PDB file of C-alpha atoms in Angstrom:
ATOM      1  CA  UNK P 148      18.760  -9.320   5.673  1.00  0.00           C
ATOM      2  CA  UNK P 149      17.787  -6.291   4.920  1.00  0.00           C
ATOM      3  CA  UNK P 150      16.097  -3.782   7.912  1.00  0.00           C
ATOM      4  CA  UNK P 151      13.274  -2.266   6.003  1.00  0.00           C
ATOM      5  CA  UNK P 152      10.649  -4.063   4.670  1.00  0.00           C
ATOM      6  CA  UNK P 153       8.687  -2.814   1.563  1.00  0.00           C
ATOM      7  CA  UNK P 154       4.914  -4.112   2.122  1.00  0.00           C
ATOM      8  CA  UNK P 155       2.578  -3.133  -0.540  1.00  0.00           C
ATOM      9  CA  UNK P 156      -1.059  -3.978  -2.443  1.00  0.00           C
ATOM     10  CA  UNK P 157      -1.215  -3.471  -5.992  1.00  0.00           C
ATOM     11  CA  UNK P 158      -4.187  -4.360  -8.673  1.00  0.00           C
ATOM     12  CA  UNK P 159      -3.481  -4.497 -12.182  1.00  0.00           C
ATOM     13  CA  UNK P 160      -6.235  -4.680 -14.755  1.00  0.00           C
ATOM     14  CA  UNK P 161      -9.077  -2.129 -15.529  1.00  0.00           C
ATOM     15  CA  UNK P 162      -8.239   1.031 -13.581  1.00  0.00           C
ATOM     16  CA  UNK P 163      -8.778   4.382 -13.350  1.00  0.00           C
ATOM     17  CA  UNK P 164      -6.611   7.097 -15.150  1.00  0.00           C
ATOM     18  CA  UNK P 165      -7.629  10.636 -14.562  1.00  0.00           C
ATOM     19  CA  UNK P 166     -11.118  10.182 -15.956  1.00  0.00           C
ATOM     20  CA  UNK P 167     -10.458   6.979 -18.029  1.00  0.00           C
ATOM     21  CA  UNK P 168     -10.389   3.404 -17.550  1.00  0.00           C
ATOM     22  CA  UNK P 169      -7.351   1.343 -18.976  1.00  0.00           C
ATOM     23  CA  UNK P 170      -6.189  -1.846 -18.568  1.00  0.00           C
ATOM     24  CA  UNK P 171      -2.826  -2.136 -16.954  1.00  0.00           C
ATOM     25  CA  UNK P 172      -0.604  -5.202 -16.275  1.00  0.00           C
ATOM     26  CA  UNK P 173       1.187  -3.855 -13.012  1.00  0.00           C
ATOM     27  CA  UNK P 174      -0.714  -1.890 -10.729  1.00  0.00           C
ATOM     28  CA  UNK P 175       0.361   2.045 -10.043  1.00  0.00           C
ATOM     29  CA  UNK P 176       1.600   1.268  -6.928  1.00  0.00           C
ATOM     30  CA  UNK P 177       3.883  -2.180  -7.667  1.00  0.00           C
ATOM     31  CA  UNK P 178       4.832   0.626 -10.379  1.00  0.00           C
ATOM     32  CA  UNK P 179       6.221   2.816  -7.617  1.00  0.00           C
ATOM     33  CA  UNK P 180       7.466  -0.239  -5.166  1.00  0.00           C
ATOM     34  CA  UNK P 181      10.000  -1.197  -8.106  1.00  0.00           C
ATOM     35  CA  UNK P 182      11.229   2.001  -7.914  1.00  0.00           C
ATOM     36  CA  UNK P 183      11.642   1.814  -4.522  1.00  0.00           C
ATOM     37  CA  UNK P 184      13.632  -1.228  -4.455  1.00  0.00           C
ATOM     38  CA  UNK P 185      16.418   0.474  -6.771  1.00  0.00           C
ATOM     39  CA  UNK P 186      16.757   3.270  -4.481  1.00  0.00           C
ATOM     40  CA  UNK P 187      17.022   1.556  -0.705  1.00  0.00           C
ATOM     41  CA  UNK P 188      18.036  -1.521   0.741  1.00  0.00           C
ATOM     42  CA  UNK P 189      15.162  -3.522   1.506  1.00  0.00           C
ATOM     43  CA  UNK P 190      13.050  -6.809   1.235  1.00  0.00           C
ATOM     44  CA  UNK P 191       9.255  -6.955  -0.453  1.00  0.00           C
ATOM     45  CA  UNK P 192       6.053  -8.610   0.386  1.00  0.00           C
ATOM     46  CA  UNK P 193       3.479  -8.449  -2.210  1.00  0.00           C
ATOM     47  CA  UNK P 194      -0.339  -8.393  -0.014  1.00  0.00           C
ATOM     48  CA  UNK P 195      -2.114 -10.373  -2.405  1.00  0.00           C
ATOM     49  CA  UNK P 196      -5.585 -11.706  -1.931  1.00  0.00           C
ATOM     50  CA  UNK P 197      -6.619 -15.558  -2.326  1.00  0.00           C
ATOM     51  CA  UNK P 198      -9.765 -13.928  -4.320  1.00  0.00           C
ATOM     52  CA  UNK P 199      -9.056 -11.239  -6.159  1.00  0.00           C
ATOM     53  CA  UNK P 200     -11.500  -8.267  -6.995  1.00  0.00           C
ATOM     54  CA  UNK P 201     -13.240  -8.607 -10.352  1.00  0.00           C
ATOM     55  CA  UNK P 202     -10.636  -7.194 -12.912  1.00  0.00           C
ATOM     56  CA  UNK P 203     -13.366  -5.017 -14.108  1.00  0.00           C
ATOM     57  CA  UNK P 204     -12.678  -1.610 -12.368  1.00  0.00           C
ATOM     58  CA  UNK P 205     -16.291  -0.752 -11.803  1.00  0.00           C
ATOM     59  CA  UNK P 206     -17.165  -3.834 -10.162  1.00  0.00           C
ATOM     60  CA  UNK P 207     -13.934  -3.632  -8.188  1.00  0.00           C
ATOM     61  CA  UNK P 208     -14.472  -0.759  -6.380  1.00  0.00           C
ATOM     62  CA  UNK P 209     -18.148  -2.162  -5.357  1.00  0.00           C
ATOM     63  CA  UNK P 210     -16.528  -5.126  -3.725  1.00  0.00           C
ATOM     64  CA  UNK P 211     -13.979  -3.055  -1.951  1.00  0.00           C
ATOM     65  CA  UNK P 212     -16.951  -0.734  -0.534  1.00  0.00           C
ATOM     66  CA  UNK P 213     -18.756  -3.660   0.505  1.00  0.00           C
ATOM     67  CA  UNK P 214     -15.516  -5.136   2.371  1.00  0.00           C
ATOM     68  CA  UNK P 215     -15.084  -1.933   4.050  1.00  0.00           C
ATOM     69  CA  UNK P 216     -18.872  -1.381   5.094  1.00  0.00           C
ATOM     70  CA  UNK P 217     -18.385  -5.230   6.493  1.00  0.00           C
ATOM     71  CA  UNK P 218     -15.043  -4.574   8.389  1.00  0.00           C
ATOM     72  CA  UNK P 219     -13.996  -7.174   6.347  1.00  0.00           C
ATOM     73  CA  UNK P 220     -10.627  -9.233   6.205  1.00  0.00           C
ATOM     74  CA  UNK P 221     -10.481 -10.750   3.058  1.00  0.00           C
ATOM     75  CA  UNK P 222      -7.896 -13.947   3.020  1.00  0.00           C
ATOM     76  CA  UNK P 223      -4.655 -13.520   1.638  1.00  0.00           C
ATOM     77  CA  UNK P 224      -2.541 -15.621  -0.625  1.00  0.00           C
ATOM     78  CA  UNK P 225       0.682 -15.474   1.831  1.00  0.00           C
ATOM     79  CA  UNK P 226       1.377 -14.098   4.993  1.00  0.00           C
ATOM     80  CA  UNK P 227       5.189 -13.200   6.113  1.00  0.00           C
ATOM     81  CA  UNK P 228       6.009 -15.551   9.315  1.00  0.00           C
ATOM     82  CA  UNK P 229       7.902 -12.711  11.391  1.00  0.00           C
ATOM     83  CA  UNK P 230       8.041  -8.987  10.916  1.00  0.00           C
ATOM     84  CA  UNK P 231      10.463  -8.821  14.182  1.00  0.00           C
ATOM     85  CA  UNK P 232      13.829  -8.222  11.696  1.00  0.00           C
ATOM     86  CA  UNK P 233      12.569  -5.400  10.661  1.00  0.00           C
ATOM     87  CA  UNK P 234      12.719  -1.719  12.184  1.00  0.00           C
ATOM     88  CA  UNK P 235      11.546   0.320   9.070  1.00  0.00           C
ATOM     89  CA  UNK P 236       7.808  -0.916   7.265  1.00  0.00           C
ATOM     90  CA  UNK P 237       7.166   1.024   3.939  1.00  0.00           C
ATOM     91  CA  UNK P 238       3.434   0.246   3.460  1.00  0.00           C
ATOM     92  CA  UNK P 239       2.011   1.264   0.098  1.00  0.00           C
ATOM     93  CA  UNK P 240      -1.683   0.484  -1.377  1.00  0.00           C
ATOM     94  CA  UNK P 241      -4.142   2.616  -3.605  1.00  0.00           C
ATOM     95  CA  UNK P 242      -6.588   4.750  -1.985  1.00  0.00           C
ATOM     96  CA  UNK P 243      -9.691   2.652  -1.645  1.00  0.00           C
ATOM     97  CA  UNK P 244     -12.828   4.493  -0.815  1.00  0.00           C
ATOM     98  CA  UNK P 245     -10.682   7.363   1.068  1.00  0.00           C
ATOM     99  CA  UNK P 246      -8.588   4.430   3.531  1.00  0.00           C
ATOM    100  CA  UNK P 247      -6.420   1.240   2.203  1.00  0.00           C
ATOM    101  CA  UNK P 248      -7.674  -1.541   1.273  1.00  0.00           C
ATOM    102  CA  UNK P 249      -9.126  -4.178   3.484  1.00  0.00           C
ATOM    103  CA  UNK P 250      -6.545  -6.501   2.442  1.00  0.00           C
ATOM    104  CA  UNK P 251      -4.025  -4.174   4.203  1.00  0.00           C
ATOM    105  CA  UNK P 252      -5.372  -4.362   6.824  1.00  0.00           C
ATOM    106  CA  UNK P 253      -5.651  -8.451   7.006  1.00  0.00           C
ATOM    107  CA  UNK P 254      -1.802  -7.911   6.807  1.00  0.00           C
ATOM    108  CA  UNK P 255      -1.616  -5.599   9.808  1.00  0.00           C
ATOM    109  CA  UNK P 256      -3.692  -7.664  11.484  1.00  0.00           C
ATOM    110  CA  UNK P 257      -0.775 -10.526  11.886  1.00  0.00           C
ATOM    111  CA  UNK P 258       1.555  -8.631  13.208  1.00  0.00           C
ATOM    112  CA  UNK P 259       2.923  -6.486  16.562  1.00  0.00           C
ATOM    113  CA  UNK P 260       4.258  -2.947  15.180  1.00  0.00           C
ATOM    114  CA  UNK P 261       5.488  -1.619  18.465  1.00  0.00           C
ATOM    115  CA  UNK P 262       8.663  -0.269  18.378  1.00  0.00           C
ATOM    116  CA  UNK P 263       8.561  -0.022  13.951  1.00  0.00           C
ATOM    117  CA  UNK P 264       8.552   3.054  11.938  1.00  0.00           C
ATOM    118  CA  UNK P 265       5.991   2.601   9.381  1.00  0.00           C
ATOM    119  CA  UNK P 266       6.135   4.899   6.257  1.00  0.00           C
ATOM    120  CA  UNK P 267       2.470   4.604   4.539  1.00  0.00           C
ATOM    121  CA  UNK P 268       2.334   5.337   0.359  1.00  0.00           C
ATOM    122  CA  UNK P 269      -0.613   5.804  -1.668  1.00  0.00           C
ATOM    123  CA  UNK P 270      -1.725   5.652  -4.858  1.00  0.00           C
ATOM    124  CA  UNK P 271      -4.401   8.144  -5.996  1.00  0.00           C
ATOM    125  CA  UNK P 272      -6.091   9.855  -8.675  1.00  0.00           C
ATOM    126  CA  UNK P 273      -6.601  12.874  -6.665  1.00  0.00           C
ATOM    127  CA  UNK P 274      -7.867  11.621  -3.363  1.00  0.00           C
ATOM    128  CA  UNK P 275      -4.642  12.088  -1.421  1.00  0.00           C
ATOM    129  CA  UNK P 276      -4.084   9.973   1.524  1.00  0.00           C
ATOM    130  CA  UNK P 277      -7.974   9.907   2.768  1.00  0.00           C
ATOM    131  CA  UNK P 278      -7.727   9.192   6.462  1.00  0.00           C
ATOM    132  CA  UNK P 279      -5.358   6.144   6.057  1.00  0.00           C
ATOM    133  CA  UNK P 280      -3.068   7.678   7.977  1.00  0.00           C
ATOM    134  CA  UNK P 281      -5.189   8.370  11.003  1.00  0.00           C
ATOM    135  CA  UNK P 282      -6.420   5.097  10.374  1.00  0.00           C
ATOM    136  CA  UNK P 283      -3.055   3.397  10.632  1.00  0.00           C
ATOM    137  CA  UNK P 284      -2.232   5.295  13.459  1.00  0.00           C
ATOM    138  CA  UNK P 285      -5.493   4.110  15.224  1.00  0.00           C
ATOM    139  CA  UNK P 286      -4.345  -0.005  14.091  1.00  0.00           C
ATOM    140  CA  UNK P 287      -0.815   0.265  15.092  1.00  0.00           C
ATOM    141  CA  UNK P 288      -0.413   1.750  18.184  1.00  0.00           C
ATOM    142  CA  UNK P 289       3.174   1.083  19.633  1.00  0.00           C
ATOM    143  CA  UNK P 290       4.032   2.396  16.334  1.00  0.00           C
ATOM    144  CA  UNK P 291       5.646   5.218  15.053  1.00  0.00           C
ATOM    145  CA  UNK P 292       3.182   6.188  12.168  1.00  0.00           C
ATOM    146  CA  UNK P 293       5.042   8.824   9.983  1.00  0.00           C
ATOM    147  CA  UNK P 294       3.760  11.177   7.102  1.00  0.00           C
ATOM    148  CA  UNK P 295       3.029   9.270   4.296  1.00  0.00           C
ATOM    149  CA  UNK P 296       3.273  10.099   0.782  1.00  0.00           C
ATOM    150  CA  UNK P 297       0.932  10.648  -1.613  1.00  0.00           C
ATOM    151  CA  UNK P 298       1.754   9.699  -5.386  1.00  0.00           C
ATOM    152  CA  UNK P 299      -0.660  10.167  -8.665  1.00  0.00           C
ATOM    153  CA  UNK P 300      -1.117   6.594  -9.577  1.00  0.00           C
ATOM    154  CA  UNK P 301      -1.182   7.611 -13.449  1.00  0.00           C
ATOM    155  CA  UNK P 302       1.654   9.517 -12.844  1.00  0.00           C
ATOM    156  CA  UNK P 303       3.676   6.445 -10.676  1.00  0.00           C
ATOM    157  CA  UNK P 304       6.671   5.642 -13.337  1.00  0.00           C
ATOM    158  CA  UNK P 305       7.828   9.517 -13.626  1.00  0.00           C
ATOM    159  CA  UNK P 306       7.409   9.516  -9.409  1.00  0.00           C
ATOM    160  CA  UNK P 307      11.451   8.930  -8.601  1.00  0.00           C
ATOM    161  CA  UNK P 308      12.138  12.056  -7.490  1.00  0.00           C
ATOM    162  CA  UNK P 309       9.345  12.506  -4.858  1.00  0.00           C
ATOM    163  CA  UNK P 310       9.835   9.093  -3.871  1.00  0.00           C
ATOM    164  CA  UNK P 311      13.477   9.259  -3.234  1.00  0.00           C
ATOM    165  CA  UNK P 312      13.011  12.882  -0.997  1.00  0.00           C
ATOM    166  CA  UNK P 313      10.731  10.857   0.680  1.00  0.00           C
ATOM    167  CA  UNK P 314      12.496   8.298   1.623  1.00  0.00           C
ATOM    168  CA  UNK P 315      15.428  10.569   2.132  1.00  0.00           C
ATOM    169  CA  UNK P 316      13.497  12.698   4.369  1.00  0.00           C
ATOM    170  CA  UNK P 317      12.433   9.208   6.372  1.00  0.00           C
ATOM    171  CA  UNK P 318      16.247   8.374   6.857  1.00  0.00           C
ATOM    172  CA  UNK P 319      16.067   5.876   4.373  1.00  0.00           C
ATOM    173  CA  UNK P 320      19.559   6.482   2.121  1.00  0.00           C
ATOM    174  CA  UNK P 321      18.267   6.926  -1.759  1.00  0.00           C
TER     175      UNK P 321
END
């Protein structure tokens, strides 16, 4: 088993692409897990909610606001049993309303991080990290919270390179 564990939220369908909506089948930041996965050695957990948003972008991003406003912890499909084999957490989401999502943060919820090294990744259209990492930092004490990355969700296939210094940069061999 593998030491690092790739943990990441992804929505597919209507999103936003640098001033456009399109419909996508694999959300920008799946997009950049995959690539992930061919570069280091590590196991993936998909955070996936039991109700999804609306796949209708604009109607999305009201039910994320009003999860956040409510502190919300929306259900998930599947929850990992243990984190405890793991030393290394790459946790990747889209930028929702300047943090990550509130089904991220159901996932953190479950679990002790002391003694981990987590490695946050976001997916953005130009809003950078927001204060997710502050915000993990805040959520996970005990934990090493590192710099995260921030990736151009329209631009996530043609991200390799800045992924892999990343990672690189993280002591993760790419």
């Amino acid at each position: 088993m593998s030491r690092t564990l790739i943990a990441f939220y992804s929505r597919a369908d209507e999103n936003y692409f640098g001033g456009a909506m399109r419909y996508v089948s694999v959300g920008n930041t799946e997009i950049v897990c995959d690539l992930m996965k061919d570069m280091i050695d590590a196991d993936t957990f998909k955070i996936e909610m039991a109700e999804p948003y609306s796949p209708v972008y604009m109607t999305c991003i009201d039910q994320a606001k009003e999860d956040l406003r409510n502190d919300a912890r929306p259900a998930l499909k599947a929850i990992p049993e243990s984190i405890a084999e793991y030393d290394t957490i790459v946790l990747a989401y889209p930028n929702y309303w300047g943090t990550m999502p509130m089904a991220v943060r159901t996932f953190l919820d479950h679990f002790d991080f002391t003694g981990k090294t987590v490695l946050p990744l976001c997916t953005n259209e130009g809003s950078g990290m927001g204060s997710s990492e502050r915000d993990l930092k805040k959520m996970l004490s005990g934990a090493e919270v590192r710099r995260g990355l921030s990736v151009t969700g329209s631009r996530a296939a043609q991200s390799g390179s800045e992924v892999r210094r990343w990672l690189k940069d993280n002591g993760l061999e790419a």
